[in-house]
PDB file of C-alpha atoms in Angstrom:
ATOM      1  CA  MET A   1     110.689 114.924  60.941  1.00 35.00           C
ATOM      2  CA  GLY A   2     107.955 112.480  58.544  1.00 35.00           C
ATOM      3  CA  LEU A   3     105.300 110.267  59.622  1.00 30.00           C
ATOM      4  CA  LEU A   4     107.581 106.797  59.585  1.00 30.00           C
ATOM      5  CA  GLY A   5     110.290 108.755  61.602  1.00 34.00           C
ATOM      6  CA  ARG A   6     107.466 109.816  64.158  1.00 29.00           C
ATOM      7  CA  LEU A   7     106.123 105.937  64.139  1.00 31.00           C
ATOM      8  CA  ARG A   8     109.729 104.858  64.481  1.00 32.00           C
ATOM      9  CA  ARG A   9     110.780 106.927  67.617  1.00 32.00           C
ATOM     10  CA  VAL A  10     107.783 105.485  69.247  1.00 35.00           C
ATOM     11  CA  ARG A  11     107.773 102.265  68.190  1.00 34.00           C
ATOM     12  CA  GLU A  12     111.727 101.643  69.645  1.00 38.00           C
ATOM     13  CA  GLY A  13     110.492 103.379  72.658  1.00 39.00           C
ATOM     14  CA  GLY A  14     111.387 107.037  71.893  1.00 42.00           C
ATOM     15  CA  GLY A  15     108.737 109.824  71.743  1.00 42.00           C
ATOM     16  CA  SER A  16     106.156 111.210  73.557  1.00 44.00           C
ATOM     17  CA  SER A  17     104.998 107.361  75.007  1.00 64.00           C
ATOM     18  CA  ARG A  18     107.295 107.513  77.653  1.00 70.00           C
ATOM     19  CA  GLY A  19     105.482 108.867  79.837  1.00 87.00           C
ATOM     20  CA  ASP A  20     101.960 107.616  78.331  1.00 94.00           C
ATOM     21  CA  VAL A  21     100.422 104.323  81.359  1.00 97.00           C
ATOM     22  CA  ALA A  22      98.607 101.595  80.515  1.00 97.00           C
ATOM     23  CA  LEU A  23      96.456 100.231  82.825  1.00 98.00           C
ATOM     24  CA  PHE A  24      95.499  96.655  83.163  1.00 98.00           C
ATOM     25  CA  VAL A  25      92.638  95.626  85.550  1.00 98.00           C
ATOM     26  CA  ASP A  26      92.385  91.765  86.231  1.00 96.00           C
ATOM     27  CA  GLY A  27      88.618  92.223  87.420  1.00 96.00           C
ATOM     28  CA  PRO A  28      87.883  88.549  88.411  1.00 93.00           C
ATOM     29  CA  ASN A  29      91.126  88.743  91.099  1.00 91.00           C
ATOM     30  CA  VAL A  30      90.310  92.826  92.109  1.00 94.00           C
ATOM     31  CA  LEU A  31      86.663  93.543  92.018  1.00 93.00           C
ATOM     32  CA  ARG A  32      85.603  91.022  95.122  1.00 88.00           C
ATOM     33  CA  GLU A  33      83.165  92.120  97.656  1.00 86.00           C
ATOM     34  CA  GLU A  34      86.123  91.628 100.312  1.00 85.00           C
ATOM     35  CA  PHE A  35      87.888  94.025  98.874  1.00 87.00           C
ATOM     36  CA  ASP A  36      85.005  96.534  98.376  1.00 89.00           C
ATOM     37  CA  VAL A  37      88.012  97.809  95.158  1.00 92.00           C
ATOM     38  CA  ASP A  38      86.567 101.335  93.301  1.00 94.00           C
ATOM     39  CA  LEU A  39      87.027 101.559  89.165  1.00 95.00           C
ATOM     40  CA  ASP A  40      87.761 105.169  89.950  1.00 95.00           C
ATOM     41  CA  ASP A  41      90.849 104.721  92.619  1.00 95.00           C
ATOM     42  CA  LEU A  42      92.142 102.073  90.166  1.00 96.00           C
ATOM     43  CA  ARG A  43      92.662 105.034  87.342  1.00 96.00           C
ATOM     44  CA  THR A  44      93.886 107.611  89.485  1.00 95.00           C
ATOM     45  CA  ALA A  45      96.779 105.165  91.124  1.00 95.00           C
ATOM     46  CA  ALA A  46      98.626 104.890  87.673  1.00 96.00           C
ATOM     47  CA  ALA A  47      97.362 107.963  86.457  1.00 95.00           C
ATOM     48  CA  ALA A  48      99.472 109.402  89.425  1.00 94.00           C
ATOM     49  CA  MET A  49     102.417 107.449  87.680  1.00 94.00           C
ATOM     50  CA  GLY A  50     101.914 110.157  83.920  1.00 95.00           C
ATOM     51  CA  ASN A  51      99.308 110.104  81.276  1.00 95.00           C
ATOM     52  CA  LEU A  52      96.611 107.928  80.580  1.00 96.00           C
ATOM     53  CA  VAL A  53      96.287 106.032  77.638  1.00 95.00           C
ATOM     54  CA  THR A  54      94.655 103.362  78.405  1.00 96.00           C
ATOM     55  CA  ALA A  55      92.564 101.762  81.174  1.00 98.00           C
ATOM     56  CA  ARG A  56      91.597  98.251  80.612  1.00 98.00           C
ATOM     57  CA  LEU A  57      89.194  95.987  82.249  1.00 98.00           C
ATOM     58  CA  TYR A  58      89.473  92.920  81.730  1.00 98.00           C
ATOM     59  CA  LEU A  59      86.441  90.686  82.886  1.00 97.00           C
ATOM     60  CA  ASN A  60      84.879  86.924  82.592  1.00 94.00           C
ATOM     61  CA  GLU A  61      81.634  86.174  80.276  1.00 94.00           C
ATOM     62  CA  HIS A  62      79.914  85.757  84.212  1.00 92.00           C
ATOM     63  CA  ALA A  63      80.396  90.093  84.908  1.00 94.00           C
ATOM     64  CA  THR A  64      76.841  91.476  85.153  1.00 94.00           C
ATOM     65  CA  PRO A  65      75.927  94.218  82.119  1.00 96.00           C
ATOM     66  CA  GLY A  66      75.903  97.027  85.311  1.00 95.00           C
ATOM     67  CA  LEU A  67      78.982  96.173  86.011  1.00 95.00           C
ATOM     68  CA  ILE A  68      80.451  96.590  82.538  1.00 96.00           C
ATOM     69  CA  GLN A  69      78.309  99.795  81.764  1.00 97.00           C
ATOM     70  CA  ALA A  70      79.833 100.826  85.346  1.00 95.00           C
ATOM     71  CA  ALA A  71      83.466 100.525  83.332  1.00 97.00           C
ATOM     72  CA  GLU A  72      82.248 101.863  80.205  1.00 97.00           C
ATOM     73  CA  ALA A  73      80.681 105.285  81.949  1.00 96.00           C
ATOM     74  CA  ARG A  74      84.273 105.471  84.307  1.00 95.00           C
ATOM     75  CA  GLY A  75      86.266 105.418  81.031  1.00 96.00           C
ATOM     76  CA  PHE A  76      87.686 101.623  81.079  1.00 98.00           C
ATOM     77  CA  GLN A  77      87.656  99.460  77.723  1.00 98.00           C
ATOM     78  CA  VAL A  78      86.521  96.588  79.098  1.00 98.00           C
ATOM     79  CA  VAL A  79      87.828  93.233  77.469  1.00 97.00           C
ATOM     80  CA  VAL A  80      84.662  90.392  77.654  1.00 97.00           C
ATOM     81  CA  THR A  81      86.837  86.671  77.321  1.00 93.00           C
ATOM     82  CA  SER A  82      85.089  83.619  77.398  1.00 89.00           C
ATOM     83  CA  GLY A  83      88.407  81.464  78.146  1.00 81.00           C
ATOM     84  CA  ASP A  84      90.925  82.715  80.720  1.00 86.00           C
ATOM     85  CA  VAL A  85      90.877  86.418  81.558  1.00 93.00           C
ATOM     86  CA  ASP A  86      94.896  85.576  82.090  1.00 93.00           C
ATOM     87  CA  VAL A  87      95.699  84.675  79.452  1.00 93.00           C
ATOM     88  CA  LYS A  88      94.517  87.353  77.505  1.00 94.00           C
ATOM     89  CA  LEU A  89      95.414  90.484  79.520  1.00 96.00           C
ATOM     90  CA  ALA A  90      98.813  89.000  79.962  1.00 94.00           C
ATOM     91  CA  VAL A  91      99.290  89.320  76.177  1.00 93.00           C
ATOM     92  CA  ASP A  92      97.895  92.161  75.796  1.00 94.00           C
ATOM     93  CA  VAL A  93     100.456  93.337  78.404  1.00 94.00           C
ATOM     94  CA  ALA A  94     103.539  91.942  75.829  1.00 91.00           C
ATOM     95  CA  THR A  95     102.024  93.527  73.286  1.00 92.00           C
ATOM     96  CA  PHE A  96     102.311  97.049  74.878  1.00 90.00           C
ATOM     97  CA  ALA A  97     105.287  96.225  76.354  1.00 89.00           C
ATOM     98  CA  ALA A  98     106.896  94.772  72.381  1.00 89.00           C
ATOM     99  CA  GLU A  99     105.268  97.658  70.401  1.00 90.00           C
ATOM    100  CA  GLY A 100     106.726 100.026  73.436  1.00 88.00           C
ATOM    101  CA  ARG A 101     102.851 101.862  73.675  1.00 90.00           C
ATOM    102  CA  ALA A 102     103.514 103.509  76.739  1.00 93.00           C
ATOM    103  CA  GLY A 103     105.943 104.121  79.027  1.00 95.00           C
ATOM    104  CA  THR A 104     104.594 102.043  82.118  1.00 97.00           C
ATOM    105  CA  ILE A 105     102.089  98.744  82.791  1.00 97.00           C
ATOM    106  CA  ALA A 106     100.617  99.135  85.889  1.00 97.00           C
ATOM    107  CA  ILE A 107      98.404  96.175  86.589  1.00 97.00           C
ATOM    108  CA  ALA A 108      95.899  95.590  89.288  1.00 96.00           C
ATOM    109  CA  SER A 109      95.867  92.098  90.505  1.00 94.00           C
ATOM    110  CA  ARG A 110      96.820  89.683  93.478  1.00 91.00           C
ATOM    111  CA  ASP A 111      97.263  87.445  91.631  1.00 89.00           C
ATOM    112  CA  THR A 112     101.097  86.171  90.695  1.00 91.00           C
ATOM    113  CA  ASP A 113     100.596  84.891  87.129  1.00 91.00           C
ATOM    114  CA  PHE A 114     101.368  87.960  85.514  1.00 93.00           C
ATOM    115  CA  LYS A 115     105.003  88.660  87.491  1.00 94.00           C
ATOM    116  CA  PRO A 116     106.625  87.157  84.255  1.00 93.00           C
ATOM    117  CA  ALA A 117     104.097  90.154  82.504  1.00 93.00           C
ATOM    118  CA  LEU A 118     105.805  92.919  84.184  1.00 94.00           C
ATOM    119  CA  GLU A 119     109.041  91.414  84.104  1.00 94.00           C
ATOM    120  CA  ALA A 120     108.817  91.569  80.566  1.00 92.00           C
ATOM    121  CA  ALA A 121     108.248  95.181  80.401  1.00 94.00           C
ATOM    122  CA  ASN A 122     111.024  95.738  83.133  1.00 94.00           C
ATOM    123  CA  GLU A 123     113.512  93.590  80.217  1.00 93.00           C
ATOM    124  CA  ARG A 124     111.962  96.141  77.202  1.00 92.00           C
ATOM    125  CA  GLY A 125     112.997  99.416  79.444  1.00 93.00           C
ATOM    126  CA  LEU A 126     109.511  99.745  81.248  1.00 95.00           C
ATOM    127  CA  ARG A 127     108.712 100.821  84.029  1.00 96.00           C
ATOM    128  CA  THR A 128     105.998  98.870  85.965  1.00 96.00           C
ATOM    129  CA  LEU A 129     103.552  99.694  87.954  1.00 97.00           C
ATOM    130  CA  ALA A 130     101.691  96.774  90.496  1.00 96.00           C
ATOM    131  CA  ILE A 131      98.326  98.268  92.335  1.00 96.00           C
ATOM    132  CA  ALA A 132      97.287  95.434  94.623  1.00 93.00           C
ATOM    133  CA  PRO A 133      93.171  95.772  95.810  1.00 91.00           C
ATOM    134  CA  GLY A 134      94.262  95.443  99.523  1.00 84.00           C
ATOM    135  CA  SER A 135      96.562  95.046 102.120  1.00 79.00           C
ATOM    136  CA  TYR A 136      95.509  91.154 102.077  1.00 79.00           C
ATOM    137  CA  GLY A 137      95.020  90.853  98.135  1.00 68.00           C
ATOM    138  CA  ARG A 138      98.742  92.492  97.832  1.00 80.00           C
ATOM    139  CA  SER A 139     100.785  89.599  95.883  1.00 85.00           C
ATOM    140  CA  ASP A 140     104.774  90.035  97.233  1.00 88.00           C
ATOM    141  CA  ALA A 141     105.478  88.166  94.166  1.00 91.00           C
ATOM    142  CA  LEU A 142     104.125  91.272  91.329  1.00 92.00           C
ATOM    143  CA  ARG A 143     105.019  93.637  94.465  1.00 93.00           C
ATOM    144  CA  ASN A 144     108.251  92.591  94.165  1.00 93.00           C
ATOM    145  CA  ALA A 145     108.685  92.430  90.480  1.00 94.00           C
ATOM    146  CA  ALA A 146     107.677  95.813  90.102  1.00 95.00           C
ATOM    147  CA  ASP A 147     109.417  99.370  89.868  1.00 95.00           C
ATOM    148  CA  GLU A 148     106.360 100.305  92.092  1.00 95.00           C
ATOM    149  CA  SER A 149     103.557  99.452  94.029  1.00 94.00           C
ATOM    150  CA  VAL A 150     100.421 100.501  95.468  1.00 94.00           C
ATOM    151  CA  THR A 151      97.746  98.758  97.803  1.00 92.00           C
ATOM    152  CA  LEU A 152      94.403 100.720  97.536  1.00 91.00           C
ATOM    153  CA  GLY A 153      93.525 101.739 101.188  1.00 82.00           C
ATOM    154  CA  GLU A 154      96.222 102.793 102.546  1.00 73.00           C
TER     155      GLU A 154
END
C-alpha cells in the first residue's frame, strides 16, 4: 500500500492510531496547590490506555518559567495562551478527534466545560479518558461523559 493509502487509513480511523493516546492537561485547573498533582502521574495515567503520542499542557500567560521548564523536562508540549486556556484545549481536542490522530483522547481537568469535547470524541468512535486531579477536584460530568475515568491519588 502506498503512502496515500496509509494516510487515508489513519485519517479514516484505521491503522496504528487506534492504540495511540493523546493527553490534554488543563493546567490552571489541575496544577493547583490543593491537588498536589505530579506531572509524571498524569502521563502514567494516560499511558495506561496505550501508546502516548502527545502530551500537551495548557497554561495561561501567568505560568512561571520554572513550571514550563519542569513540564518540558517531563516530555510535555507546553501551550501558553493569553486567551482562554479552555478554548485552545477544546479546539485541539476537536482537531485530534476529527483527524483521527489518536484512538484515545485523555483530558485531565476538573472543568465541566470539556464535556462536549469528550462527547465529540466519543461520537467519532474514539475512546475517552477523564483524569481528575483528586477526589475533591473530580467532575462527575466529565467522569460520566468519558468511557473511563481515573482519579489521581486513589
